[in-house]
Coordinates of N, CA and C in Angstrom, one line a residue:
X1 N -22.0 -2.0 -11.0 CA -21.3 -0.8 -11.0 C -19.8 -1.0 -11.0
X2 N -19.1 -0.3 -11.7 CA -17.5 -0.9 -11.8 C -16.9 0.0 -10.9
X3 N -16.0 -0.6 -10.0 CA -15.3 -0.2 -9.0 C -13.6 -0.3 -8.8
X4 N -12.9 -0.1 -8.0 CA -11.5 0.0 -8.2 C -11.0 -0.7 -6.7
X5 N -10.0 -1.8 -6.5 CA -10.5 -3.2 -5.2 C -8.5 -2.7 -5.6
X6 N -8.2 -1.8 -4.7 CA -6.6 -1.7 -3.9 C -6.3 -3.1 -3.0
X7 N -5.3 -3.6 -3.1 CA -5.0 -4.8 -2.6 C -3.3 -3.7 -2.2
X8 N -3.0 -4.5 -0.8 CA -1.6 -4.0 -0.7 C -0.9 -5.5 -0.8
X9 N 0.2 -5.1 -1.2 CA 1.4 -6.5 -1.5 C 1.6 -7.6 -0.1
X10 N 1.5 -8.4 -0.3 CA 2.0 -10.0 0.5 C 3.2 -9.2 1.6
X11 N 3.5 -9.7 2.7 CA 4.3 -9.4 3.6 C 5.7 -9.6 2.8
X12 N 6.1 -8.7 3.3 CA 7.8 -8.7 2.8 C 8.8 -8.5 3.3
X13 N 10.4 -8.5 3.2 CA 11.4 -9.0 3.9 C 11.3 -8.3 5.0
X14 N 10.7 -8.3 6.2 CA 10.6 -7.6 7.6 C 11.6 -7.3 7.9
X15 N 13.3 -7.9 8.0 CA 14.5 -7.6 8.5 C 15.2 -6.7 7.7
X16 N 14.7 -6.0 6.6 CA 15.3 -4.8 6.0 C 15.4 -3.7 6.4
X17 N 16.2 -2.6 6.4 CA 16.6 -1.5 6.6 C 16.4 -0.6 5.3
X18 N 16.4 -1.1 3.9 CA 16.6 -0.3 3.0 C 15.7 -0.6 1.9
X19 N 15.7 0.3 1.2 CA 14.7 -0.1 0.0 C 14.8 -1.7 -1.1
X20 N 16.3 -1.7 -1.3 CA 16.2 -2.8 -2.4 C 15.9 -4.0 -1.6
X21 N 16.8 -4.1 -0.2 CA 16.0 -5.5 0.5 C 14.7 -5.7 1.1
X22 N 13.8 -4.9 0.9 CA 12.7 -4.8 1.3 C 12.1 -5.5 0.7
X23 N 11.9 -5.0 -1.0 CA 11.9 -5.3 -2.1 C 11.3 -6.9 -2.6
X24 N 11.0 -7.8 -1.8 CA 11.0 -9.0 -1.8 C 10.1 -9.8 -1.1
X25 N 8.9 -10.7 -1.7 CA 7.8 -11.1 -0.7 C 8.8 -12.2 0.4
X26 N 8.5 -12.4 1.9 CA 8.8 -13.5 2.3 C 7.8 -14.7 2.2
X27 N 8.5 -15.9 2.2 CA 7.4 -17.1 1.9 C 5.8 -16.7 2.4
X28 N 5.9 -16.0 3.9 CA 4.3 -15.9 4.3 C 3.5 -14.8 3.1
X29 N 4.3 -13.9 2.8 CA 3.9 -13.1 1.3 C 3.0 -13.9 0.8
X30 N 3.8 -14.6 -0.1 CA 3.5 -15.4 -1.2 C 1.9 -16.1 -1.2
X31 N 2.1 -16.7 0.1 CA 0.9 -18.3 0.8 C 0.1 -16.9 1.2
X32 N 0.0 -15.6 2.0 CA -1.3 -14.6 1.7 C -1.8 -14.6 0.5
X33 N -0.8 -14.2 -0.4 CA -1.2 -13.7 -1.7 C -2.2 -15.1 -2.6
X34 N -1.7 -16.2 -2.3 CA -2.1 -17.5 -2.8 C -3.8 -17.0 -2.4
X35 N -3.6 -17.6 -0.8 CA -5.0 -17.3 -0.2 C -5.7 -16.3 -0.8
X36 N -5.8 -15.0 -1.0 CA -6.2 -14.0 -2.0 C -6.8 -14.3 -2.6
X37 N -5.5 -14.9 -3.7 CA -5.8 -15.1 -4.8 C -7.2 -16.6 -5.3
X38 N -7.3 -17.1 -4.0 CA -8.4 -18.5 -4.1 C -9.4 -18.1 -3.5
X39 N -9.5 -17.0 -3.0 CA -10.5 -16.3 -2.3 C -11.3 -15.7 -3.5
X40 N -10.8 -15.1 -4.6 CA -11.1 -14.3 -5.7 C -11.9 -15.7 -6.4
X41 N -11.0 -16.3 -6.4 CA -11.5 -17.2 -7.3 C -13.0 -17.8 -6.9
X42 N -12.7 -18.3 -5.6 CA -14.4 -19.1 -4.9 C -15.4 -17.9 -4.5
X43 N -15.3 -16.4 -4.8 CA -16.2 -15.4 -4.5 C -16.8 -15.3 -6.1
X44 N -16.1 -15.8 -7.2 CA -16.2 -15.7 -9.0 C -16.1 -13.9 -8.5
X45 N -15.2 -13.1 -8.4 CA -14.7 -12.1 -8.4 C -14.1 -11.5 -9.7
X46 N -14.7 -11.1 -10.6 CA -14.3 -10.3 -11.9 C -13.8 -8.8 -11.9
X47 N -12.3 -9.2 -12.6 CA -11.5 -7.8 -12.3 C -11.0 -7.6 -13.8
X48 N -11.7 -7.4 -14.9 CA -11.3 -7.7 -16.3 C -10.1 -6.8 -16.6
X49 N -9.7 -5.5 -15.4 CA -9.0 -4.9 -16.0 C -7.5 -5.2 -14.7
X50 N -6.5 -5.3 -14.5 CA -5.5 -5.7 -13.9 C -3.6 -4.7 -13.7
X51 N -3.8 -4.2 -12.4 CA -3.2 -2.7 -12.3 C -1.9 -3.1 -11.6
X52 N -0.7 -2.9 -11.3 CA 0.4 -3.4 -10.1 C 1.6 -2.1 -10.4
X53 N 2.3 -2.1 -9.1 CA 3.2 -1.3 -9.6 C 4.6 -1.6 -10.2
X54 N 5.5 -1.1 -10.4 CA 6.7 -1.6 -10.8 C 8.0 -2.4 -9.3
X55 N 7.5 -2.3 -8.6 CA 8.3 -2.9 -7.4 C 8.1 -4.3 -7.6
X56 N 9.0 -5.1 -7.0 CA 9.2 -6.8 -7.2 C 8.0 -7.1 -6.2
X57 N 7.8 -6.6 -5.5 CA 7.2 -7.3 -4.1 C 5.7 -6.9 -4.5
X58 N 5.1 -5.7 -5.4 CA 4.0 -5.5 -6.2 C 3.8 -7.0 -7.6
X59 N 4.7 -7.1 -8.0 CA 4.6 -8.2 -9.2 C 4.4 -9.5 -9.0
X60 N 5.7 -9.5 -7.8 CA 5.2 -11.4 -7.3 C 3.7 -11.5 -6.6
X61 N 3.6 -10.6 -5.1 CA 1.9 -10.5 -4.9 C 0.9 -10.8 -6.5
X62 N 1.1 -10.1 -6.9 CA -0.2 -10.5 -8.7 C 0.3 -12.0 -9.1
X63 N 1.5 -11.9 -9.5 CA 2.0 -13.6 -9.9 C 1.1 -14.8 -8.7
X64 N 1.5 -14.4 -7.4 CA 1.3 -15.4 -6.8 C -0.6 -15.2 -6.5
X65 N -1.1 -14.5 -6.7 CA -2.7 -14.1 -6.9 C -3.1 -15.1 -8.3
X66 N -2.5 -14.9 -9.1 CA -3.0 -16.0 -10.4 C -3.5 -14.6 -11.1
X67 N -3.3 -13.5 -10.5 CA -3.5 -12.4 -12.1 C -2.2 -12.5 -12.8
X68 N -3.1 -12.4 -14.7 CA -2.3 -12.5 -15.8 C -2.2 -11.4 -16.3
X69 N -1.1 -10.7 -16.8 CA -0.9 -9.4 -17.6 C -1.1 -8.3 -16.9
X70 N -0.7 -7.9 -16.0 CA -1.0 -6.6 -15.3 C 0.2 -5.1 -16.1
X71 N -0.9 -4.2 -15.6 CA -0.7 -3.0 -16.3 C 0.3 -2.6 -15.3
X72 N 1.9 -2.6 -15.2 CA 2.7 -1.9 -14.6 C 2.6 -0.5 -14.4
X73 N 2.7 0.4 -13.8 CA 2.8 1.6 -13.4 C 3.2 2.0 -12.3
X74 N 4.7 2.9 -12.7 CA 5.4 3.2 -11.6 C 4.9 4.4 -10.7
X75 N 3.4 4.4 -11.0 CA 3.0 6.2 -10.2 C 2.2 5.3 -9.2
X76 N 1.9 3.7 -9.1 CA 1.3 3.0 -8.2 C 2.6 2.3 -7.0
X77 N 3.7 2.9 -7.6 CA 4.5 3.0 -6.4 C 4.5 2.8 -4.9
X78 N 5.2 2.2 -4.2 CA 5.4 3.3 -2.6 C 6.5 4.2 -2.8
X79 N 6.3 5.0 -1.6 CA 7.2 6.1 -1.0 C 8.0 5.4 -0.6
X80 N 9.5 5.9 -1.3 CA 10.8 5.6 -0.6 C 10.6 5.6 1.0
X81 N 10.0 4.8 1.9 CA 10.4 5.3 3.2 C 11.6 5.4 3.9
X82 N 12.4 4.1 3.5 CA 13.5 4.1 4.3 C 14.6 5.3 4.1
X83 N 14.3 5.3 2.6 CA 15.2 6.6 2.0 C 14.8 8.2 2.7
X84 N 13.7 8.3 2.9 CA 12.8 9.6 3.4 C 13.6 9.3 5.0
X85 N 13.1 8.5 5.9 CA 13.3 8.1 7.0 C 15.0 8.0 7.6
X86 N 15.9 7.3 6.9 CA 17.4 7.9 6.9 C 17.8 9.6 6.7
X87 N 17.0 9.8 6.0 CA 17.4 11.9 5.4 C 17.2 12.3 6.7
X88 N 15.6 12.0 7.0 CA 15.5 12.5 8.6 C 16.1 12.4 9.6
X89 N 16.9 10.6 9.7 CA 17.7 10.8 10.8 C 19.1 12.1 10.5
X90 N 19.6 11.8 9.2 CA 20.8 12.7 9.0 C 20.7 14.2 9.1
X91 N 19.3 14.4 9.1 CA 19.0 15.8 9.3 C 18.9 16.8 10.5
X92 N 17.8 16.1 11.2 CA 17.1 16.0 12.5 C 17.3 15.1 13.4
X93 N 18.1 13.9 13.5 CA 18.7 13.3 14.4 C 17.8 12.4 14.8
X94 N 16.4 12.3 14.1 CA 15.5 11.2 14.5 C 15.8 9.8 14.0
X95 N 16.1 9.0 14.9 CA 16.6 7.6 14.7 C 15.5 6.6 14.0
X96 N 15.6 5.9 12.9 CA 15.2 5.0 12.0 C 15.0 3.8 12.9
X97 N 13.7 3.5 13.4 CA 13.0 2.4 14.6 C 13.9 1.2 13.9
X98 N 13.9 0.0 15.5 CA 13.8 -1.1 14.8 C 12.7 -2.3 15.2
X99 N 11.8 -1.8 15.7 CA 10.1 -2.8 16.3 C 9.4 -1.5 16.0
X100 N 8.2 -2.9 15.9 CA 6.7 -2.0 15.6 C 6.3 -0.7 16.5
X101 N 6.8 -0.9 17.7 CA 6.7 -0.1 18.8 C 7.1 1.2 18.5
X102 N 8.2 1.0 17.1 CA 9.3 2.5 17.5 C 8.3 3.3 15.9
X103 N 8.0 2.1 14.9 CA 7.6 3.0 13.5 C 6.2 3.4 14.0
X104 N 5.2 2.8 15.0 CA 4.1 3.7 15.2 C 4.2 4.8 15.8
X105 N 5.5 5.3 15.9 CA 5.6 6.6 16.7 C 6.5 7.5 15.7
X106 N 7.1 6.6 14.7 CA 8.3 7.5 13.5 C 7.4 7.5 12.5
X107 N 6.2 6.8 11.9 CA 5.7 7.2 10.9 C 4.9 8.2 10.9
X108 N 4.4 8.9 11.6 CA 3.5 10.1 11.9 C 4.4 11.4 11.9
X109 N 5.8 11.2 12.9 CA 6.5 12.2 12.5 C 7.0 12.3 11.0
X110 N 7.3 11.6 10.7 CA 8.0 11.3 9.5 C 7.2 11.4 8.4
X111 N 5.6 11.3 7.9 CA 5.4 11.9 7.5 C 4.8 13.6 7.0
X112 N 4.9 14.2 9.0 CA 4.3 15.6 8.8 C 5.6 16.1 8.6
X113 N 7.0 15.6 9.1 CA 7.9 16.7 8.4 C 8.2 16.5 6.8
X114 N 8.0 15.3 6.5 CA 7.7 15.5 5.2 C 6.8 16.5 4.1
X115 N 5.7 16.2 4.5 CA 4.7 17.4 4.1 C 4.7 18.2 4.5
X116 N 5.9 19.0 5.1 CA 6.0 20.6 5.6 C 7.3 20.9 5.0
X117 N 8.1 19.6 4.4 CA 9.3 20.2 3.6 C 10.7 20.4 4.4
X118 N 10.3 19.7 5.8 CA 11.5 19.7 6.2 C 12.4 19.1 6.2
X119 N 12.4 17.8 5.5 CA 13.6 16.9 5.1 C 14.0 17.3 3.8
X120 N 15.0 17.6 3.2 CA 15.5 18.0 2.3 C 16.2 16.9 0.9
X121 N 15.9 17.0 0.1 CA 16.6 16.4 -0.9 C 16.0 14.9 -1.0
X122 N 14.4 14.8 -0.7 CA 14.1 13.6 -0.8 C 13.5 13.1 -2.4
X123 N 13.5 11.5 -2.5 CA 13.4 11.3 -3.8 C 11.9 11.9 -4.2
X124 N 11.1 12.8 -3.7 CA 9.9 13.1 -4.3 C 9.2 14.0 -3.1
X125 N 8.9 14.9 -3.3 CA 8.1 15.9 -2.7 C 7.1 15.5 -2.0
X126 N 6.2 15.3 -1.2 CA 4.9 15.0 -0.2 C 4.0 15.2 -1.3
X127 N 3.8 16.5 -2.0 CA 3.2 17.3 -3.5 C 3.2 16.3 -4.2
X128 N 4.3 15.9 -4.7 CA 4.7 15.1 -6.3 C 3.8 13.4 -6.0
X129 N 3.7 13.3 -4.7 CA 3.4 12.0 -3.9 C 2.1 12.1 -4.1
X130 N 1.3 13.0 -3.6 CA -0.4 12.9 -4.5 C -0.7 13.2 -5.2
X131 N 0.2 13.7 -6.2 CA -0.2 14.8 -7.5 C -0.1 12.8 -8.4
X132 N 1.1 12.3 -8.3 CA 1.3 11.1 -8.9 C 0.1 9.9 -8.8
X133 N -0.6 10.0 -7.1 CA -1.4 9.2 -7.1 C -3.0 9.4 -7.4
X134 N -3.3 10.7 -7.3 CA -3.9 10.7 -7.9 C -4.4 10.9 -9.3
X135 N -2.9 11.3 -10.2 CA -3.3 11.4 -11.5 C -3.6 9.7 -11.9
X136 N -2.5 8.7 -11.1 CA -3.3 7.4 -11.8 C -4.3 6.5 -11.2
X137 N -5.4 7.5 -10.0 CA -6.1 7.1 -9.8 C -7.3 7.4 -10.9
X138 N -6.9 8.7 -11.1 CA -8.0 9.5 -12.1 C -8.0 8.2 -13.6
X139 N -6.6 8.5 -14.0 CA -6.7 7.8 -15.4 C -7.2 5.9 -15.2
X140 N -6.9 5.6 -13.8 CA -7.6 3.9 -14.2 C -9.3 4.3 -14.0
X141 N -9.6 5.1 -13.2 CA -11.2 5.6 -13.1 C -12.2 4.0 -13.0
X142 N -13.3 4.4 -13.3 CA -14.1 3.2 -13.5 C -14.5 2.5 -14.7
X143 N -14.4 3.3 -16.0 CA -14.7 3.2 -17.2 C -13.9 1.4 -17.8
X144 N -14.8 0.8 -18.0 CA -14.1 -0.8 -18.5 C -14.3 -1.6 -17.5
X145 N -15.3 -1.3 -16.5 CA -15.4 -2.5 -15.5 C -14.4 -2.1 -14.2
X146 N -14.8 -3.5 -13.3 CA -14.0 -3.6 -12.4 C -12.3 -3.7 -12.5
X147 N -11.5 -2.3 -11.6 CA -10.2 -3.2 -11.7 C -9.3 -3.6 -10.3
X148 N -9.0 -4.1 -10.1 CA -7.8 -4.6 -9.3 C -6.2 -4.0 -9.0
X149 N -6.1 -3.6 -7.9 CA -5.0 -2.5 -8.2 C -3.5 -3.1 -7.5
X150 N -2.8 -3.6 -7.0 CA -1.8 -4.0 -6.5 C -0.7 -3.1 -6.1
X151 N -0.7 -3.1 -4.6 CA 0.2 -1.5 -4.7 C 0.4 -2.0 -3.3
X152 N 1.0 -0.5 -2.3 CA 1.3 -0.2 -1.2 C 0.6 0.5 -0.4
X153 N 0.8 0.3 1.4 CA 0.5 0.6 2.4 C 0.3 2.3 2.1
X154 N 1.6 2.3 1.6 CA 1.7 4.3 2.1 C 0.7 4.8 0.6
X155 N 0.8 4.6 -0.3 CA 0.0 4.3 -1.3 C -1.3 4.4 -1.0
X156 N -2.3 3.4 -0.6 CA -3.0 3.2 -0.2 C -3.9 4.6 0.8
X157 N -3.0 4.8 1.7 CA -3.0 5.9 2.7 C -3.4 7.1 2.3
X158 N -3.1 7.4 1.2 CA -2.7 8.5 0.3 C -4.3 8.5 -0.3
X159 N -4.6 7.4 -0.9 CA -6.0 7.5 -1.7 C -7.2 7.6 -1.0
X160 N -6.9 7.1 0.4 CA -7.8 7.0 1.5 C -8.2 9.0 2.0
X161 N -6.9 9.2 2.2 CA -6.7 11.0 2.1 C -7.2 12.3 1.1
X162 N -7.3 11.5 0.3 CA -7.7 11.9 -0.9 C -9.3 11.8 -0.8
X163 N -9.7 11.0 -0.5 CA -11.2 10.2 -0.9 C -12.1 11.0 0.2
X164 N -11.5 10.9 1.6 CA -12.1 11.4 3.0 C -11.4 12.8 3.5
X165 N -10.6 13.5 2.6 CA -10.2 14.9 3.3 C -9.6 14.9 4.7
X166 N -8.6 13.2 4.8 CA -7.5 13.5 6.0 C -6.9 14.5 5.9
X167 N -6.4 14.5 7.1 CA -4.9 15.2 7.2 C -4.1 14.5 7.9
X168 N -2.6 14.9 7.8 CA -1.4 14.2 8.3 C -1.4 13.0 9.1
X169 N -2.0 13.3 10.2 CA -1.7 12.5 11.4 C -2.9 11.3 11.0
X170 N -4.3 11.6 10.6 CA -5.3 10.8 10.3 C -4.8 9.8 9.2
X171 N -4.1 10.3 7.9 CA -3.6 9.2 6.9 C -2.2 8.7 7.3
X172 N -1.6 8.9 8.5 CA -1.0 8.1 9.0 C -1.1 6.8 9.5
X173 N -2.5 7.1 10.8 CA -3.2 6.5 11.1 C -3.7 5.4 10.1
X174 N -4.2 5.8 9.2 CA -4.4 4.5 7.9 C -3.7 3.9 7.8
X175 N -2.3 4.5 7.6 CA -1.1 3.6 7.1 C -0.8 2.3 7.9
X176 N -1.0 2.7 9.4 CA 0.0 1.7 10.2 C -1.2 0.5 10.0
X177 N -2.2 0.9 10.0 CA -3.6 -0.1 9.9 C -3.7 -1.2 9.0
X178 N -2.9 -1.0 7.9 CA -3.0 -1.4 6.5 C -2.3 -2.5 6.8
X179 N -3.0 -4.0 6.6 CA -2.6 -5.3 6.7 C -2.0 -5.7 5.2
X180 N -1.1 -6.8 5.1 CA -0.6 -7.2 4.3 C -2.1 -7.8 3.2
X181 N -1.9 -7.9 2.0 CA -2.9 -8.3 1.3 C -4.4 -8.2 2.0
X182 N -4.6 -7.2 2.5 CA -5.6 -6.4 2.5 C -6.5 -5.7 1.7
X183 N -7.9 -5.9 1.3 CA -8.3 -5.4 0.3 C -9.4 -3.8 0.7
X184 N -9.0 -2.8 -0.4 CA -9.9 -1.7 -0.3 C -10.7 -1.1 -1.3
X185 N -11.7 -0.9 -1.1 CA -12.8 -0.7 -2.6 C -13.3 0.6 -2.6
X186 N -13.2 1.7 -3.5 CA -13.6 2.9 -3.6 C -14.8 2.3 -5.2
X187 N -15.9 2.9 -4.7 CA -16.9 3.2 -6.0 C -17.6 4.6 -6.2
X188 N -17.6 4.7 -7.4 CA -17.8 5.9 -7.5 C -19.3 6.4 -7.4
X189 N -19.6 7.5 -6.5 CA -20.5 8.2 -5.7 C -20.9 9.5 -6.4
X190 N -21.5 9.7 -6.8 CA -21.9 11.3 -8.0 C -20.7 11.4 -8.9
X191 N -19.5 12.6 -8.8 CA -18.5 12.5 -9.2 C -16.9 12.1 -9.1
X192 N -17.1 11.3 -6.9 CA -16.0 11.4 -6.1 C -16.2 9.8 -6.5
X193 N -14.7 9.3 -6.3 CA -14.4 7.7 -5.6 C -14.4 7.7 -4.4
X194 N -15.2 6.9 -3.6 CA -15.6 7.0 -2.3 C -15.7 5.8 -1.4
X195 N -14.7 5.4 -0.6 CA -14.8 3.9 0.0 C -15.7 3.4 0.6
X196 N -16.0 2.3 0.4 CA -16.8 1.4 1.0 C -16.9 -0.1 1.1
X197 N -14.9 -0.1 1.3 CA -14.1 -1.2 1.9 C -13.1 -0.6 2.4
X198 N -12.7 -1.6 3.7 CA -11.2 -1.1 4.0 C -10.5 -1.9 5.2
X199 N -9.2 -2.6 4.4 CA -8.9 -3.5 5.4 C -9.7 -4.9 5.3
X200 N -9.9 -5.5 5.0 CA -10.8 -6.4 4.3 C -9.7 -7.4 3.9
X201 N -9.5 -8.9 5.3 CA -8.9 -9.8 5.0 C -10.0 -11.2 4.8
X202 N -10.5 -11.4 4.0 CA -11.3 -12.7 4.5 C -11.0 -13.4 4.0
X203 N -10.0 -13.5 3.5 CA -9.1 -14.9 3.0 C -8.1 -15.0 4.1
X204 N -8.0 -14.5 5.4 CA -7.3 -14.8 6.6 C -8.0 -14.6 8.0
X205 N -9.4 -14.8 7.5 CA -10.3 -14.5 8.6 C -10.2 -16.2 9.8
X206 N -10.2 -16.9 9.2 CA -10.1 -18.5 9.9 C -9.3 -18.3 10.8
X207 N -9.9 -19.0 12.2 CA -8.9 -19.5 13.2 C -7.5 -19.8 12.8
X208 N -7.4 -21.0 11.6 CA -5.9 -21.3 11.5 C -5.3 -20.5 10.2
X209 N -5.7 -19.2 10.2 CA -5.0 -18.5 9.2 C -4.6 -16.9 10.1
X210 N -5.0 -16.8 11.0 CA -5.4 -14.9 11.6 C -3.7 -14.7 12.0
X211 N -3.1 -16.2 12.6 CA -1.4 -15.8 12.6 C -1.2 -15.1 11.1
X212 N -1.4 -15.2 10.2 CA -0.9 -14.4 9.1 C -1.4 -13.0 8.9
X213 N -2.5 -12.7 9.8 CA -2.7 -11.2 9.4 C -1.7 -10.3 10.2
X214 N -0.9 -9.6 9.2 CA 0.6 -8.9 9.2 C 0.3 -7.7 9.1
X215 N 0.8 -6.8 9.7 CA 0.8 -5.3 9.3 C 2.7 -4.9 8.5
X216 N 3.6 -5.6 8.9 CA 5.0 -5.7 8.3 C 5.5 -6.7 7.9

């Protein structure tokens, strides 16, 4: 049965504040993505069709996987967070965390005032955010086999919401969950895509590899 296997991108620049430095796998990125990618290989894992988004930190993850030719698309995106997350502080005075301690408590807010429209003048609507993901969930569909998708946490979150009828605070919940090179599998169930993977590191399951399972 041909299915659709979301992979989120290799760890990346953790000390950033902003979108373009983020932008960039760090070495442990990379050596996940490898792992991954040898994982694929010794499971003989066939993904004939090959999906990533346009972000650097989406393309090197595929490069360093050993996938060839991937189908760029910028609707497999992430969400500007830091850009969303700055508006909010300038708006509403909520301060932009700097430890895991402070985004498990700012991504939840941050995204229900988003989806209620109270941050203003962000680069894309909460609306435009699933209308985009799921129109290119619909168009890669399952038709052509298995594909392999390369994308993001918030991303990810989004399809998960989509698939199971979260709300705000529950696809949050996903979000923070979502390990670096992490794999998630939706197959299709009558007429829905419906998971039945999630979070799925076993190319970092070993004693001397679980230091690399990353959530940032």
């Amino acid at each position: 049965m041909s299915h659709i296997t979301l992979v989120r991108h290799g760890q990346a620049n953790t000390t950033a504040r902003d979108e373009k430095n983020y932008d960039k796998l760090s070495d442990l990125g990379h050596q996940q993505a490898r792992w991954l990618g040898a994982h694929l290989q010794d499971t003989r894992s066939h993904f004939p069709r090959v999906y990533c988004g346009t972000l650097i930190r989406h393309a090197e993850t595929t490069a360093s996987m050993g996938l060839t030719d991937p189908i760029r698309d910028p609707r497999l995106n992430e969400i500007e967070y830091f850009t969303i997350a700055q508006l909010f502080e300038e708006q509403h005075g909520v301060k932009v965390p700097t430890d895991r301690e402070g985004f498990v408590e700012h991504l939840p807010r941050t995204f229900a005032a988003w989806a209620d429209g109270a941050i203003k003048n962000t680069p894309e609507t909460f609306e435009e955010f699933e209308t985009r993901v799921r129109d290119a969930l619909t168009e890669i569909g399952t038709e052509g086999g298995p594909a392999i998708v390369v994308t993001s946490g918030g991303l990810i979150s989004m399809v998960v919401r989509q698939a199971m009828g979260l709300d705000i605070p529950a696809m949050a919940r996903v979000a923070l969950a979502i390990m670096n090179t992490s794999m998630h599998r939706l197959y299709p169930i009558g007429t829905q895509l419906s998971p039945v993977l999630f979070n799925a590191v076993p190319h970092l399951e070993a004693p001397d590899r679980q230091f690399a399972q990353t959530h940032l």
